[in-house]
PDB file of C-alpha atoms in Angstrom:
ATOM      1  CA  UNK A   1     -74.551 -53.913 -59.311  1.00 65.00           C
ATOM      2  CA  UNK A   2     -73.987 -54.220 -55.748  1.00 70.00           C
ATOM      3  CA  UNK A   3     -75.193 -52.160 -52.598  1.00 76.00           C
ATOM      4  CA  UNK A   4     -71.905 -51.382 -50.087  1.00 77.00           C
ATOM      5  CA  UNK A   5     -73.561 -51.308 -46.931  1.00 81.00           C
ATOM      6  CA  UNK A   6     -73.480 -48.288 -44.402  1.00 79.00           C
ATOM      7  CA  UNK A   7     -71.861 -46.469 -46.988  1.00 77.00           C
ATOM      8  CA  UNK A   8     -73.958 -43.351 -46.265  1.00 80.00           C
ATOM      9  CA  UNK A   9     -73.420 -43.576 -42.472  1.00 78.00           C
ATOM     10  CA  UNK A  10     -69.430 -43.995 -43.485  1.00 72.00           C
ATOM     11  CA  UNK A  11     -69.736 -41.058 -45.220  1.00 78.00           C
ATOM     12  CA  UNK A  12     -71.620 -38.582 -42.336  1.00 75.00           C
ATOM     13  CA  UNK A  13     -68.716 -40.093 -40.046  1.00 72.00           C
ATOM     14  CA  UNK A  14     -66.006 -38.430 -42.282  1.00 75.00           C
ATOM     15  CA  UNK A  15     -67.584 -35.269 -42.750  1.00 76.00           C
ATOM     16  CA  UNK A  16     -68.135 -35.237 -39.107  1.00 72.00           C
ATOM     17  CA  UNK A  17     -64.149 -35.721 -39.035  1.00 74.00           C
ATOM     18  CA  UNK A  18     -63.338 -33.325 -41.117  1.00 76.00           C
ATOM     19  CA  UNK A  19     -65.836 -30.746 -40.378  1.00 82.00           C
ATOM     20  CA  UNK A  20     -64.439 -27.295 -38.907  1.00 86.00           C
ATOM     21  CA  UNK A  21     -66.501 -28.501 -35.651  1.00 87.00           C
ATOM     22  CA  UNK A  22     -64.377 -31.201 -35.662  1.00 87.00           C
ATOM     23  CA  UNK A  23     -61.580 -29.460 -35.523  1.00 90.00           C
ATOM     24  CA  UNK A  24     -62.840 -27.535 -32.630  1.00 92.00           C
ATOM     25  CA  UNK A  25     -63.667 -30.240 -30.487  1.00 91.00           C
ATOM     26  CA  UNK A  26     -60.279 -31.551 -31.397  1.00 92.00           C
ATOM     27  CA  UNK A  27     -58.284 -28.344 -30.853  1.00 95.00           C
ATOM     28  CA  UNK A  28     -60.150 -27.992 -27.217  1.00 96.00           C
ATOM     29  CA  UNK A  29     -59.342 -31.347 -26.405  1.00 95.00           C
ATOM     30  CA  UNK A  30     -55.696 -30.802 -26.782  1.00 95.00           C
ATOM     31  CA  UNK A  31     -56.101 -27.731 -25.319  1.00 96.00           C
ATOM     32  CA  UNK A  32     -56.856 -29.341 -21.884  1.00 97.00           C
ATOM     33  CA  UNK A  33     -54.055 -31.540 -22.623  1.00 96.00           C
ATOM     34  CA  UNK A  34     -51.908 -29.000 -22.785  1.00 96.00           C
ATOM     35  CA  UNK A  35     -53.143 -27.383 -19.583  1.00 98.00           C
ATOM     36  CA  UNK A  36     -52.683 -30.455 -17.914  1.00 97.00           C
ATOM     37  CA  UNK A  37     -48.952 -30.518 -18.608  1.00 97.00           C
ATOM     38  CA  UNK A  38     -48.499 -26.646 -17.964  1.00 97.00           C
ATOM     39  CA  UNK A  39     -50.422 -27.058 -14.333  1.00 98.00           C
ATOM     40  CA  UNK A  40     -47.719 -30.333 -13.454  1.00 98.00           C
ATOM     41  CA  UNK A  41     -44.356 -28.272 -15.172  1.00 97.00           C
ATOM     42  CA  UNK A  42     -45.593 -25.560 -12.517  1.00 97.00           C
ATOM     43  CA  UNK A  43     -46.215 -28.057  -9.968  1.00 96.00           C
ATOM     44  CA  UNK A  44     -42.882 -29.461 -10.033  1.00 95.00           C
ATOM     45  CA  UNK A  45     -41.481 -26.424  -9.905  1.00 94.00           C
ATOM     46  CA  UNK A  46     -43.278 -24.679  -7.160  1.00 92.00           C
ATOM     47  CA  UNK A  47     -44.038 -27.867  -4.871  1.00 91.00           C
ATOM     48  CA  UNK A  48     -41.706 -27.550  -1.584  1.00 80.00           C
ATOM     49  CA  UNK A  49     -39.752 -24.659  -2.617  1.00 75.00           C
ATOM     50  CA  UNK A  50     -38.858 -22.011  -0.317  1.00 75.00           C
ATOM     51  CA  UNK A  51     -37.782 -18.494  -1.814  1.00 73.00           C
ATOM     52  CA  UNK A  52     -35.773 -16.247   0.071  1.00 72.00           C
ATOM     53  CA  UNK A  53     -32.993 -16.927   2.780  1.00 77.00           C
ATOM     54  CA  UNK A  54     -34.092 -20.403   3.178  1.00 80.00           C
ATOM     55  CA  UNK A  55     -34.164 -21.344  -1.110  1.00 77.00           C
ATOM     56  CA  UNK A  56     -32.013 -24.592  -1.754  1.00 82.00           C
ATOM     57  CA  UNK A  57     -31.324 -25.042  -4.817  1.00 81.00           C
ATOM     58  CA  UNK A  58     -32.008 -28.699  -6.426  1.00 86.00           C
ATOM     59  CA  UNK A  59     -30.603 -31.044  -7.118  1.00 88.00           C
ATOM     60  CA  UNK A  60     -28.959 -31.486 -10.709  1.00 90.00           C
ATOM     61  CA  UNK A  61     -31.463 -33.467 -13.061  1.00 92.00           C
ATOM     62  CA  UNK A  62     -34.932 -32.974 -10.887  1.00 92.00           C
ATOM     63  CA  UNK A  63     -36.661 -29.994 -11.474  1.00 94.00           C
ATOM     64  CA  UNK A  64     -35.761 -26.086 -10.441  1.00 92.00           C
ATOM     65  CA  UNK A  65     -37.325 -25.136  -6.652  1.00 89.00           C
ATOM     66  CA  UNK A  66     -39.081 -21.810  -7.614  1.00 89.00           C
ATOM     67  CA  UNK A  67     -37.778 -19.021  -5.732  1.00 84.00           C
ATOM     68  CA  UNK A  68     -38.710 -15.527  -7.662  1.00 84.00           C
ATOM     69  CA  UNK A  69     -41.622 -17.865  -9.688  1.00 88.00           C
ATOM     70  CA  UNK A  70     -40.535 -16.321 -12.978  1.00 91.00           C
ATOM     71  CA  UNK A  71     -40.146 -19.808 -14.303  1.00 92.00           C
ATOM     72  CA  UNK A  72     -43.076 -21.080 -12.961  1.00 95.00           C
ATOM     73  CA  UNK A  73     -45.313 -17.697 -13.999  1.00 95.00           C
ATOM     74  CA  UNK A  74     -44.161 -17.696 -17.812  1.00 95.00           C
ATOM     75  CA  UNK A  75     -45.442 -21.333 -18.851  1.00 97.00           C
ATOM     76  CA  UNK A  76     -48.161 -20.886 -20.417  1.00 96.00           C
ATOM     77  CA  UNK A  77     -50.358 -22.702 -22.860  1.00 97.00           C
ATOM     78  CA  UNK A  78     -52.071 -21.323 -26.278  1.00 96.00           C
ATOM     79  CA  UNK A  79     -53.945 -22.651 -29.378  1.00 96.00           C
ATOM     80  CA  UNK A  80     -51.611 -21.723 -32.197  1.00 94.00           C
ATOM     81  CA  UNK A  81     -53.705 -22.648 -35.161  1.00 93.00           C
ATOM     82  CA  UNK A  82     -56.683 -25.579 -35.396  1.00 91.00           C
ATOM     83  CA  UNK A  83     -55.073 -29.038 -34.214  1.00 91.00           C
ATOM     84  CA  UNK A  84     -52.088 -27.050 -33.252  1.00 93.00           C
ATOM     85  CA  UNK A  85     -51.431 -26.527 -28.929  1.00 95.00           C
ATOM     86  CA  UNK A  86     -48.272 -25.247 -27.809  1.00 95.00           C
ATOM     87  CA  UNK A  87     -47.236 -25.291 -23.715  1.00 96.00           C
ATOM     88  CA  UNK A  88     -44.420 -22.691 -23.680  1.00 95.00           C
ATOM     89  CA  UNK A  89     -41.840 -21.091 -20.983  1.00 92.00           C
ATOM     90  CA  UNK A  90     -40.868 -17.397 -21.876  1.00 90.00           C
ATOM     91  CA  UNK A  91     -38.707 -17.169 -18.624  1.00 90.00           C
ATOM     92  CA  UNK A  92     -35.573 -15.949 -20.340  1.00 85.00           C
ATOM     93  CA  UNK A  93     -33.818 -18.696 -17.982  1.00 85.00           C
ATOM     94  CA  UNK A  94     -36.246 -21.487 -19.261  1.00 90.00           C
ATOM     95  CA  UNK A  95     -34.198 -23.134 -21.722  1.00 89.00           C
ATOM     96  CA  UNK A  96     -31.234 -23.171 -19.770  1.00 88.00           C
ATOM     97  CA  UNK A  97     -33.055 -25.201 -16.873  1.00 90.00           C
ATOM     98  CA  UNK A  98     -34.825 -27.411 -19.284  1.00 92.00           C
ATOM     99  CA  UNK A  99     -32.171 -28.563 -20.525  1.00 91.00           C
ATOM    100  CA  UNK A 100     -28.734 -27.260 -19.263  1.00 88.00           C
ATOM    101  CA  UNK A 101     -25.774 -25.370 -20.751  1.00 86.00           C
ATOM    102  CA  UNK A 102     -23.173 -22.583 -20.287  1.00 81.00           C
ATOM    103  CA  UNK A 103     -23.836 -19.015 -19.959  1.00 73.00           C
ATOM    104  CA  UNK A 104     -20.615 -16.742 -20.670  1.00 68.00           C
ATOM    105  CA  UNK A 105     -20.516 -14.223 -18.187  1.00 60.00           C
ATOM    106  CA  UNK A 106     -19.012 -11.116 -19.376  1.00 61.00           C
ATOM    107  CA  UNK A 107     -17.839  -9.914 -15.945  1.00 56.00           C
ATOM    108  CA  UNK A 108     -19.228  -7.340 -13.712  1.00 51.00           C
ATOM    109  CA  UNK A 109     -21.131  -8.605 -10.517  1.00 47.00           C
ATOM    110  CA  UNK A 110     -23.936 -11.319 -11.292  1.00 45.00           C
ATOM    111  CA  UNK A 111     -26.521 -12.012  -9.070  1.00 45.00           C
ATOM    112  CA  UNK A 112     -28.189 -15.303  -9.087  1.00 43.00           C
ATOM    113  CA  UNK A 113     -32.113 -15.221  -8.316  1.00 40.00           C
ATOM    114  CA  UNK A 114     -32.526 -18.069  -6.591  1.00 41.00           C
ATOM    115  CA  UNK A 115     -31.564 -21.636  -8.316  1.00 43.00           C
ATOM    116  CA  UNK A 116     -33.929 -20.742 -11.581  1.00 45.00           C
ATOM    117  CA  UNK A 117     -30.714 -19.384 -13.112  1.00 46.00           C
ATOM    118  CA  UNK A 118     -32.136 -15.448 -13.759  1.00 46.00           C
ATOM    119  CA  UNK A 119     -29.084 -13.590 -13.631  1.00 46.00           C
ATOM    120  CA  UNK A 120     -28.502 -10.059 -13.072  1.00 46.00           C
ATOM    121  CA  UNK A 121     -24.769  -8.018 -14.539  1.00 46.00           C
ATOM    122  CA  UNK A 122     -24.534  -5.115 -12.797  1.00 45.00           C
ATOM    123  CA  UNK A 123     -21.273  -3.695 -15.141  1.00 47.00           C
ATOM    124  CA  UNK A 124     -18.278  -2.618 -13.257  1.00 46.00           C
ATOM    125  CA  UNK A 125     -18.916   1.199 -14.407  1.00 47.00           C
ATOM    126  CA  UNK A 126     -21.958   0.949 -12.312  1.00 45.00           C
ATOM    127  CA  UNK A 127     -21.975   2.609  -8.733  1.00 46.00           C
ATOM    128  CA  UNK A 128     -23.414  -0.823  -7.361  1.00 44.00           C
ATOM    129  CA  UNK A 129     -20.298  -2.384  -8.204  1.00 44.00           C
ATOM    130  CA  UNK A 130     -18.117   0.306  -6.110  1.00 45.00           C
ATOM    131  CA  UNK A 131     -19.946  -1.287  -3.194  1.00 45.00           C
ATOM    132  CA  UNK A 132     -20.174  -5.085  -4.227  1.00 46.00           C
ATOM    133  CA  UNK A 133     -17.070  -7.576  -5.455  1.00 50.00           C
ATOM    134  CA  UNK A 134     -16.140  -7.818  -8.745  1.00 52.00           C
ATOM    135  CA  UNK A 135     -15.829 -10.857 -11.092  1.00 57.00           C
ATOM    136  CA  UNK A 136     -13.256 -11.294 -13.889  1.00 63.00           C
ATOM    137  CA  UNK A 137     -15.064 -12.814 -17.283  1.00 65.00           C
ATOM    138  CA  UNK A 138     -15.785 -16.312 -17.076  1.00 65.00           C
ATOM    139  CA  UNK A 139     -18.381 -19.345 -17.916  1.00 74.00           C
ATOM    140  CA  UNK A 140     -20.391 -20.961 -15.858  1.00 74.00           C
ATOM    141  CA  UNK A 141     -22.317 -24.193 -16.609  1.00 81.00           C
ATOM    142  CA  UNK A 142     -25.706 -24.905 -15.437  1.00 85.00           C
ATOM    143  CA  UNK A 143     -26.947 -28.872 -15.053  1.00 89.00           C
ATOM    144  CA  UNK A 144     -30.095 -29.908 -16.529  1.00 92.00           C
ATOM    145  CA  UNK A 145     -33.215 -29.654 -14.178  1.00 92.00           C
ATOM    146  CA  UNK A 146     -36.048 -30.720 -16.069  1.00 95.00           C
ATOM    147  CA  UNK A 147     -39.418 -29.840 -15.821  1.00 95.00           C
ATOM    148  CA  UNK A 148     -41.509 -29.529 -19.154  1.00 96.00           C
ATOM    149  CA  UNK A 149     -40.095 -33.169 -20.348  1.00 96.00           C
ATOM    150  CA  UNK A 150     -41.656 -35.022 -17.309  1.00 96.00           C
ATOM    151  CA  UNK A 151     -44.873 -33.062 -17.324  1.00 96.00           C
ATOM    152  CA  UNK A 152     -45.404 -34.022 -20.941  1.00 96.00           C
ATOM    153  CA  UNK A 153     -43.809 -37.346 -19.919  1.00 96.00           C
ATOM    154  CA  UNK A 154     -46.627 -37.996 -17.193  1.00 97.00           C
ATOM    155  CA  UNK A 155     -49.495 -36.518 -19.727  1.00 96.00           C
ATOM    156  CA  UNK A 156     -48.607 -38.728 -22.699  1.00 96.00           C
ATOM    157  CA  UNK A 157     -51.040 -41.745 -22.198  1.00 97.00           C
ATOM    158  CA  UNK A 158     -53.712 -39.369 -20.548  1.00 97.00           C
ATOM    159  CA  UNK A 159     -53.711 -37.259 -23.277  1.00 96.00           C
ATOM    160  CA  UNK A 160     -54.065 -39.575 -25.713  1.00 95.00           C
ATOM    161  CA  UNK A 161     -56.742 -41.037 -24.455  1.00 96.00           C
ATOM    162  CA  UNK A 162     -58.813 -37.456 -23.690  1.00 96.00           C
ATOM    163  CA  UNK A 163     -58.334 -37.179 -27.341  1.00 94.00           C
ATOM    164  CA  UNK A 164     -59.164 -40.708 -28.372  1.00 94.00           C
ATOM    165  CA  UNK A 165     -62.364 -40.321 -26.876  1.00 94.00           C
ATOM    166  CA  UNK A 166     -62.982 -37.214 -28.518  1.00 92.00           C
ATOM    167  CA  UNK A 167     -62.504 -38.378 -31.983  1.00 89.00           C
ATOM    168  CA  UNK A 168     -65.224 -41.657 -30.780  1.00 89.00           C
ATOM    169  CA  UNK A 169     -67.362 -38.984 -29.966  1.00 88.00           C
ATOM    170  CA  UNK A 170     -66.917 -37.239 -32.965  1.00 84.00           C
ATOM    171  CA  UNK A 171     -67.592 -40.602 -34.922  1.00 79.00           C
ATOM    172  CA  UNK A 172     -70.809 -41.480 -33.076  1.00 81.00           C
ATOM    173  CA  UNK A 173     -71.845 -38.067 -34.106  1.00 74.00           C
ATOM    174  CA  UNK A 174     -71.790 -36.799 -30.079  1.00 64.00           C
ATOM    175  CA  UNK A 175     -70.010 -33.537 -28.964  1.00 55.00           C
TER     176      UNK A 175
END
């Protein structure tokens, strides 16, 4: 009968693959992935904006110019399960920049917090809106201004090799 050779040393590679250390190492490196992409959507949001008086809003299709830095402040990256990384924006007004859309207003006054699209209704019951105009119901549609999309974007190839070189690790039985 014949001998395969390296069979043993085959076999301590896959166990090292599919070890629960593995996983760790694995989960860790895409961890750092995903911090790299939540550090450059916050980059590109915060990099030459001006919040206040001076905010300008940007320009339809590049990313939002932070003014209040709720969009900016609520990305945030978390293991959700081994292998499993999610880089998420719980800014109420994150999907809307992302990737556009309409927002019905329902009347009232709105007030616009800079260009990250947070709005405020203050109803027309309120005593604010004794004091401040008064808009009838109506939509109002938002462009896209991307920001997550590039950040992954521009961490694709980077990633992928962080995590290449973890699983070589891995199979030359280094941490």
């Amino acid at each position: 009968m014949a001998r395969i050779r390296g069979a043993k040393e085959h076999a301590a590679r896959l166990r090292r693959l599919t070890s629960p250390e593995a996983a760790n190492v694995l989960t860790q490196a895409l961890f750092t992935v995903g911090q790299n992409v939540q550090t450059d959507a916050q980059i590109s949001i915060t990099t030459g904006a001006v919040s206040g008086n001076n905010h300008k809003p940007s320009a339809p299709g590049t990313p939002p110019n932070n003014d209040s830095g709720t969009l900016a402040n609520n990305i945030e990256t978390i293991i959700a399960g081994p292998l499993h990384v999610q880089v998420t924006s719980n800014a109420p007004h994150a999907a809307i920049q992302e990737f556009g859309g309409t927002i019905n207003h329902p009347g009232g006054t709105a007030y616009f917090i800079g260009d990250d699209g947070l709005a405020v209704f203050v109803p027309d019951s309120s005593i604010l809106s004794t004091y401040l105009p008064r808009t009838k119901p109506h939509t109002i549609t938002l462009p896209e201004r991307p920001y997550m999309r590039p950040a992954v974007a521009k961490n694709r190839k980077p990633g992928i090799e962080l995590v290449r070189n973890a699983v070589n690790k891995l199979l030359k039985g280094r941490k």
